[in-house]
Coordinates of C-alpha atoms and ligand atoms in Angstrom, one line a residue:
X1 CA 121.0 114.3 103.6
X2 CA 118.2 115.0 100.6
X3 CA 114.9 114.0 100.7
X4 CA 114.6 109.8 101.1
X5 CA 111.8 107.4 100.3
X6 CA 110.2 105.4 102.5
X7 CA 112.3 101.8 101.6
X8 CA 114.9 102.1 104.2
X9 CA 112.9 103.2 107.3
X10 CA 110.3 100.4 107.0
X11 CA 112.7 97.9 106.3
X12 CA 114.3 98.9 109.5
X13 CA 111.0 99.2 110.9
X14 CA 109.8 95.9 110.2
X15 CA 112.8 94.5 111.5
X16 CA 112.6 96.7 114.2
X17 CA 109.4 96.3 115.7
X18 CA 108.4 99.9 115.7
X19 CA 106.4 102.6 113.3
X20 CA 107.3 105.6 111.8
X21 CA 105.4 108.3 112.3
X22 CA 103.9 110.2 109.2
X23 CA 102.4 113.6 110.4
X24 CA 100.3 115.9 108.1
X25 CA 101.7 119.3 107.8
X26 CA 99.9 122.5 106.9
X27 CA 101.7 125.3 107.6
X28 CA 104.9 126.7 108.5
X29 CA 104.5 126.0 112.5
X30 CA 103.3 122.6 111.7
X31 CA 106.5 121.6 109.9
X32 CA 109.2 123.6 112.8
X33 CA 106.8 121.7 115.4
X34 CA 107.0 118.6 114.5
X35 CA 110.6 118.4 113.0
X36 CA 112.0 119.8 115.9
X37 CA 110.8 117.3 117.6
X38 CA 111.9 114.5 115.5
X39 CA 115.6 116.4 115.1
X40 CA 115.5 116.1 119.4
X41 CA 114.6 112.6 119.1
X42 CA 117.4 111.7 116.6
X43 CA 113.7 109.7 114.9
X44 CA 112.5 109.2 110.8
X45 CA 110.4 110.8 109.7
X46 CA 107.1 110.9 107.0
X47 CA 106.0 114.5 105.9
X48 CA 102.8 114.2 104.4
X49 CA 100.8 116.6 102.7
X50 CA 97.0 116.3 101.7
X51 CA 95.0 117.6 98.7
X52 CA 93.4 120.0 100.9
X53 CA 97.2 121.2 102.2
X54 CA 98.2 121.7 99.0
X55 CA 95.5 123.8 98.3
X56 CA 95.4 125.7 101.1
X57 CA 99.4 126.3 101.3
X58 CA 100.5 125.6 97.6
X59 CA 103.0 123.2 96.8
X60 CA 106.0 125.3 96.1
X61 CA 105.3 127.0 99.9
X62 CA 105.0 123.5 101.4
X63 CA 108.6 121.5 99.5
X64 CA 110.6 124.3 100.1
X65 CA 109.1 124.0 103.8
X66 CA 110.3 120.8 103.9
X67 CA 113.6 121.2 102.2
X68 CA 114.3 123.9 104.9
X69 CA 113.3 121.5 107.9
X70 CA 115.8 118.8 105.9
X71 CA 118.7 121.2 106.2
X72 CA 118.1 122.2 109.9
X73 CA 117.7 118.9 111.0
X74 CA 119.7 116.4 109.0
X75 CA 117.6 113.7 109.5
X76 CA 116.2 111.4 106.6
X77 CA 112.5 112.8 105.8
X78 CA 110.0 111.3 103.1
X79 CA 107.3 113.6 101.3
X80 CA 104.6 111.6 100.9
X81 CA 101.1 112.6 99.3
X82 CA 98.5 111.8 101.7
X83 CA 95.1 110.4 100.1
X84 CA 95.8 110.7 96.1
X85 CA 92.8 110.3 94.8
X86 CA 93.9 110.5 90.9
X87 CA 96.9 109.8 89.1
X88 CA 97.2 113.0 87.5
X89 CA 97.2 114.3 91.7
X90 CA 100.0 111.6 92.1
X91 CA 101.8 112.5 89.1
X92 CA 101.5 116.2 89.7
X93 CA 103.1 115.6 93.1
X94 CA 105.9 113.2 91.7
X95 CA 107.2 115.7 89.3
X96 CA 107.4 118.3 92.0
X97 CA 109.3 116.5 94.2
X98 CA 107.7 114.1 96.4
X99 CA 109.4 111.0 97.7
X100 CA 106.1 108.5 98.5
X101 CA 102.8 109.3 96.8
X102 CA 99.5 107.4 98.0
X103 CA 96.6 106.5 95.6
X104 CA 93.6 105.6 97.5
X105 CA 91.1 103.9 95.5
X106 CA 89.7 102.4 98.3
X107 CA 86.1 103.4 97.2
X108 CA 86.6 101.8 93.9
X109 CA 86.2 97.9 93.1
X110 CA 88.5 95.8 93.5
X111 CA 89.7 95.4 90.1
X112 CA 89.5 99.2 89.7
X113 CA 91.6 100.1 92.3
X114 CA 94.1 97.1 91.0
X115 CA 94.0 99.4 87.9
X116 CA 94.4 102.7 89.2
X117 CA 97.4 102.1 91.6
X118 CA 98.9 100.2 88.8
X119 CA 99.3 102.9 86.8
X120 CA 100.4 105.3 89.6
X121 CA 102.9 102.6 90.3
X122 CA 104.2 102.0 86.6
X123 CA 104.5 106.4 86.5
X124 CA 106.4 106.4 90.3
X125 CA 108.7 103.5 90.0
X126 CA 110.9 104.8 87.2
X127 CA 111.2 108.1 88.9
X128 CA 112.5 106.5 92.1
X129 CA 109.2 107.6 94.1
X130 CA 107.3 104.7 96.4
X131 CA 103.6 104.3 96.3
X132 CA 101.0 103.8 99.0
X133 CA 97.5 102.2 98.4
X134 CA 94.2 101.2 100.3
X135 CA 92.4 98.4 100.3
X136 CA 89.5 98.5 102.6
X137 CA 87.8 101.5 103.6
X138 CA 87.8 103.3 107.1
X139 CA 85.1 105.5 107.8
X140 CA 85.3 109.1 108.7
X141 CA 86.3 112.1 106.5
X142 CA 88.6 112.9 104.7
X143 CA 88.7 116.2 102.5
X144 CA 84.9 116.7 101.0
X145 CA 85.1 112.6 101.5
X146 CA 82.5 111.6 104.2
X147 CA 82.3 107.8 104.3
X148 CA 79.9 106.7 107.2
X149 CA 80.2 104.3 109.6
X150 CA 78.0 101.7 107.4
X151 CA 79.8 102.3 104.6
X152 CA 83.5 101.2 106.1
X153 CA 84.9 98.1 105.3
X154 CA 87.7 96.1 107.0
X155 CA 89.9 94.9 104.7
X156 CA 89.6 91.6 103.3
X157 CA 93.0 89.5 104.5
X158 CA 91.9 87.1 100.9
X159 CA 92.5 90.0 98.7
X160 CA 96.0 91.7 100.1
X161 CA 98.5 89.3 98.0
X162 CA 96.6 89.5 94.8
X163 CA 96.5 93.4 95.3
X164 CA 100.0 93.9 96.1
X165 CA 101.3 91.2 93.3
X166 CA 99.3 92.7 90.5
X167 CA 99.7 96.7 91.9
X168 CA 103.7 96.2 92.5
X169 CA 102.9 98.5 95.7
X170 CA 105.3 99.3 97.9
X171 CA 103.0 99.7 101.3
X172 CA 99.5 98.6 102.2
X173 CA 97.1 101.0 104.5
X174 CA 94.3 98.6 105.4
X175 CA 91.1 98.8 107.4
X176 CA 91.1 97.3 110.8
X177 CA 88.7 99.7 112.5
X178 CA 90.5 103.1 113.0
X179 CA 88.9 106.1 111.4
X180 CA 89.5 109.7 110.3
X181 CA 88.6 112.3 112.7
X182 CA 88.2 113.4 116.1
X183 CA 85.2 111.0 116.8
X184 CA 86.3 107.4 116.4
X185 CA 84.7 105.3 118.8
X186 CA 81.3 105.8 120.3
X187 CA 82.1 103.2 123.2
X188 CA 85.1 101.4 123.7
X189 CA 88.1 101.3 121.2
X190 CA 88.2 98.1 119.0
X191 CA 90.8 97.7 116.3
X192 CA 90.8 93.9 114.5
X193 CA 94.1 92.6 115.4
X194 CA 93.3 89.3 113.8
X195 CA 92.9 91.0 110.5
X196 CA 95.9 92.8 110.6
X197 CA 97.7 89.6 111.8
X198 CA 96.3 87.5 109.1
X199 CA 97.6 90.3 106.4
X200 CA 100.8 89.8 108.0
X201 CA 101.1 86.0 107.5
X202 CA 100.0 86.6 103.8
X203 CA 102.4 89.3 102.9
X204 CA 105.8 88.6 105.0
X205 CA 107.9 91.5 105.6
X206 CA 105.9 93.6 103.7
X207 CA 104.8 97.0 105.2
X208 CA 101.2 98.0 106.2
X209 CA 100.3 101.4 107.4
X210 CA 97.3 102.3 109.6
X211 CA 95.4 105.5 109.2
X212 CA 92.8 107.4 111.0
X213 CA 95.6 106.7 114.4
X214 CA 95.4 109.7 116.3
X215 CA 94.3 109.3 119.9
X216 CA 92.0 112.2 120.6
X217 CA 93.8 113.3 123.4
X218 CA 91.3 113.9 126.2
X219 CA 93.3 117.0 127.9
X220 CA 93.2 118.5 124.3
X221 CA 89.7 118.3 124.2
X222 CA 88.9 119.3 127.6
X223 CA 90.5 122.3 126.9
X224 CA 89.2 123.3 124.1
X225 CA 86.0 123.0 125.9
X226 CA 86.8 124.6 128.8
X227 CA 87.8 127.8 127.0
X228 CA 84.5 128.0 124.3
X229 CA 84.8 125.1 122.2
X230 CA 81.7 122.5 122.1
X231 CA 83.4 119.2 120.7
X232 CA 81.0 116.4 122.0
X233 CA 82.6 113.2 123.6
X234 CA 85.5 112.3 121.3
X235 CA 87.2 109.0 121.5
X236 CA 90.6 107.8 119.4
X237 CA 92.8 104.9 119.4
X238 CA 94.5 104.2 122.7
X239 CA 98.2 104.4 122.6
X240 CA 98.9 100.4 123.6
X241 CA 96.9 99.9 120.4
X242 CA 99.4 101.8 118.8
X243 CA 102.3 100.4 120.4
X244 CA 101.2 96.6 119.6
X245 CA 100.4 97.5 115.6
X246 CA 104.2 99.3 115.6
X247 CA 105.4 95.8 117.3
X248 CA 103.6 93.8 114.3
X249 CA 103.4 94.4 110.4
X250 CA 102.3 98.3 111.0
X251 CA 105.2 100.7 110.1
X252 CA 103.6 104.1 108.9
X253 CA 101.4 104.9 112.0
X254 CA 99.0 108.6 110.4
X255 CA 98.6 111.4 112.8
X256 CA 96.6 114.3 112.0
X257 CA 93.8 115.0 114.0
X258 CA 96.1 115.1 117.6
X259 CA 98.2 118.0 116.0
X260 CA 95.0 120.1 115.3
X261 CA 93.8 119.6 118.6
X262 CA 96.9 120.5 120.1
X263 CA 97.5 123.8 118.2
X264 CA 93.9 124.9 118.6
X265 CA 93.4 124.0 122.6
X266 CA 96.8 126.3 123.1
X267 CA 95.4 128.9 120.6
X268 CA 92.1 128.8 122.5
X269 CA 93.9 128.7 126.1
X270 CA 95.8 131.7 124.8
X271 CA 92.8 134.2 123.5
X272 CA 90.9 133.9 126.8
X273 CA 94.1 134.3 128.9
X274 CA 94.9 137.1 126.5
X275 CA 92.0 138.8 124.9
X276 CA 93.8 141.9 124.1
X277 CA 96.4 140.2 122.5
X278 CA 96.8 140.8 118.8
X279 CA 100.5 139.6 118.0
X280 CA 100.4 136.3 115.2
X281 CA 103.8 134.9 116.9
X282 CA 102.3 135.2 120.7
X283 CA 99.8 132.4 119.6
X284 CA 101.0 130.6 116.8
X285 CA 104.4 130.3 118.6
X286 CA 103.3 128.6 121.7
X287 CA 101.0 126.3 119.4
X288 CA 104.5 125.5 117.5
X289 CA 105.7 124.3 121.0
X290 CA 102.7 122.1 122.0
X291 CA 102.8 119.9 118.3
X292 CA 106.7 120.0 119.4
X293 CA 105.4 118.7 122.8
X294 CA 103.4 116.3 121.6
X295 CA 104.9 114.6 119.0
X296 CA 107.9 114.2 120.7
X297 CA 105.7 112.1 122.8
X298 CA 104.2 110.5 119.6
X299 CA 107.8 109.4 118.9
X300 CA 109.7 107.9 122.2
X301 CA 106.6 106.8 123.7
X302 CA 104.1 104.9 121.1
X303 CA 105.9 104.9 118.2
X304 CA 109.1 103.8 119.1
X305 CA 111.0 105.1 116.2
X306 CA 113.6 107.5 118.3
X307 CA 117.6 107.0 118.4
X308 CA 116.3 105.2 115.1
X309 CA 117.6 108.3 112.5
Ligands
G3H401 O1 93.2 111.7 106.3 C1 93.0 112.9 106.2 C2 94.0 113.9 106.8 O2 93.6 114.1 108.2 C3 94.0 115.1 106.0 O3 92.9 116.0 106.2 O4 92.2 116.4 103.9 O5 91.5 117.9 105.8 O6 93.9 117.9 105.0 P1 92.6 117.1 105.2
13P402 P1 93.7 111.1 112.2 O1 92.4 111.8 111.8 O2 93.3 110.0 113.2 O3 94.7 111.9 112.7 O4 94.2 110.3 110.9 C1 95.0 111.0 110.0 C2 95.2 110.2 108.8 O5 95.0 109.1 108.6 C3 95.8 111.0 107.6 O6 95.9 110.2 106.5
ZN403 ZN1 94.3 108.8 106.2

C-alpha cells in the first residue's frame, strides 16, 4: 500500500470512537520504533515530521525513511508536516511527497490565518494532499516558538464553522488546554471538554486533532533523574483524558515529548550501567525497543486505534 492521506482513517475514526496516533519522527530508530509497533498492532498510522526534523535529518533521509517503514509494514501511513508555519514550508513539503501538511497560523488574527490556510488549502487540494490548521493557541514551545502560558488561548467554539467554511480545511487542532512540552500542568491536569464538545456540535463529523498530548510518563522521568538528569516536576495529560477526547470529535491524538523521554531515560539507564561502552547500536538499539514499547501502549491502550489497519 503507498503512502495515504488522512481522509479514510478519520472517517473511520469518527465513526469509530477512537484516535489515531500521529508521532513525530527524527531519526531512523524513531521511525523502526514506532512502526514496528504499529505493524504488531495491525493500527493507522500519522508520520509527522517538524521543521526542526527536517532540518536536522533532511527531507530526502526522512521520505525514503518512511517509504521503507511502508514496505516493511504494509500498513496505511500518512506524512504529515507538523507545525507549517509558511506556505512556501507547506508547499515545499507537498511537492516532495507529503500526504497531510499543517499550516499553523494560530498566532496570526483571525482573518489572517483564514487567509493563510486558504491558500495552503487551494495549493494542497489539487495535488491530492489534506491540510491541518489551528485555531487557538496552546502554550508551550514549539521550534524557536515559546508561547507562555498567558499568551495561550483556548479556542473560540463561535469561530470553528466560519474558519473551516471559508479555509475548506480538512482537520481542526484546537486549544482546550494541553500544551507542548514536558511541563504541562503545574497542579492538576485540566483539559476544557466543554469547549471541545461545543466544537463538536458546531462542526458534525468533522475531525479535530489535539496537540501538546503526551503524558509525561512519570517512570520516564524518574529515570532520567535517577541516572543524572535534573528535569523538575513534569506533569502531561492523563491517559483517560486521552481515551475520552478519542471517544469524542478528537481523531489525530500528537505525541512527541513521551518518545523523547523514552529514548533518552534508556540511553541514560544504559551509560551508567555501561560507562565503557562505546558501540552506537548498544544504546540506540535498546532506545529503538522502548519507543517500540511504548507506543504500542500508546496504540491498544489510549488510543484505541489497533486491529483498526
Ligand atoms: O510540537 C512540536 C513537536 O514536538 C516538534 O518539536 O519542533 O522540536 O521538532 P520540534
Ligand atoms: P507533546 O509535546 O505533548 O508530545 O506534543 C507534541 C505535538 O503536539 C506535536 O505537534
Ligand atoms: Zn503540536
Amino acid at each position: 500500500m503507498p503512502l495515504v492521506t488522512t481522509k479514510e482513517m478519520f472517517k473511520k475514526a469518527y465513526e469509530g470512537g477512537y484516535a489515531i496516533g500521529a508521532f513525530n519522527v527524527n531519526n531512523m530508530e524513531i521511525v523502526q520504533g514506532i512502526t514496528e509497533a504499529a505493524k504488531e498492532a495491525n493500527a493507522p498510522l500519522i508520520l509527522q515530521v517538524s521543521a526542526g526534523a527536517r532540518k536536522y535529518a533532511n527531507h530526502t533521509y526522512l521520505m525514503k525513511l518512511i517509504d521503507a517503514a511502508v514496505i516493511e509494514t504494509g500498513l496505511p501511513i500518512a506524512v504529515h508536516l507538523d507545525h507549517g508555519d509558511t506556505f512556501e514550508l507547506c508547499k515545499s513539503c507537498i511537492d516532495g511527497g507529503f500526504t497531510s501538511v499543517m499550516i499553523d497560523g494560530s498566532h496570526l488574527s483571525f482573518e489572517d490565518n483564514i487567509k493563510l490556510t486558504k491558500q495552503v488549502v487551494d495549493y494542497a487540494h489539487p495535488r491530492g494532499v489534506v491540510v491541518e490548521a489551528e485555531l487557538g493557541r496552546l502554550a508551550g514551545i514549539e521550534d524557536a516558538v515559546n508561547v507562555s502560558e498567558a499568551d495561550a488561548a483556548y479556542t473560540d467554539p463561535n469561530e470553528v464553522e466560519e474558519f473551516v467554511q471559508r479555509t475548506g480545511v480538512d482537520s481542526l487542532a484546537i486549544a482546550i488546554g494541553t500544551s507542548h512540552g514536558a511541563y504541562k500542568f503545574k497542579g492538576e491536569a485540566k483539559l476544557r471538554f466543554d469547549i471541545l464538545e461545543e466544537i463538536q456540535k458546531r462542526l458534525p463529523g468533522f475531525p479535530i486533532v489535539l496537540h501538546g498530548a503526551s503524558s509525561v510518563i512519570p517512570e520516564y522521568v524518574e529515570t532520567i533523574n535517577k541516572f543524572g538528569g535534573q528535569m523538575p516536576g513534569a506533569k502531561g495529560v492523563p491517559e483517560d483524558m486521552l481515551r475520552k477526547a478519542a471517544s469524542m470529535a478528537v481523531c489525530k491524538i500528537n505525541i512527541d515529548s513521551d518518545l523523547r523521554l523514552a529514548m533518552t531515560a534508556t540511553i541514560r539507564k544504559m551509560f551508567a550501567e555501561n560507562p565503557s561502552e562505546f558501540d552506537p547500536r548498544k544504546y540506540l538499539g535498546p532506545a529503538r525497543s522502548e519507543i517500540k514499547k511504548l507506543v504500542l501502549h500508546k496504540l491498544n491502550n489510549v488510543l484505541g486505534c489497533a486491529g483498526k489497519a
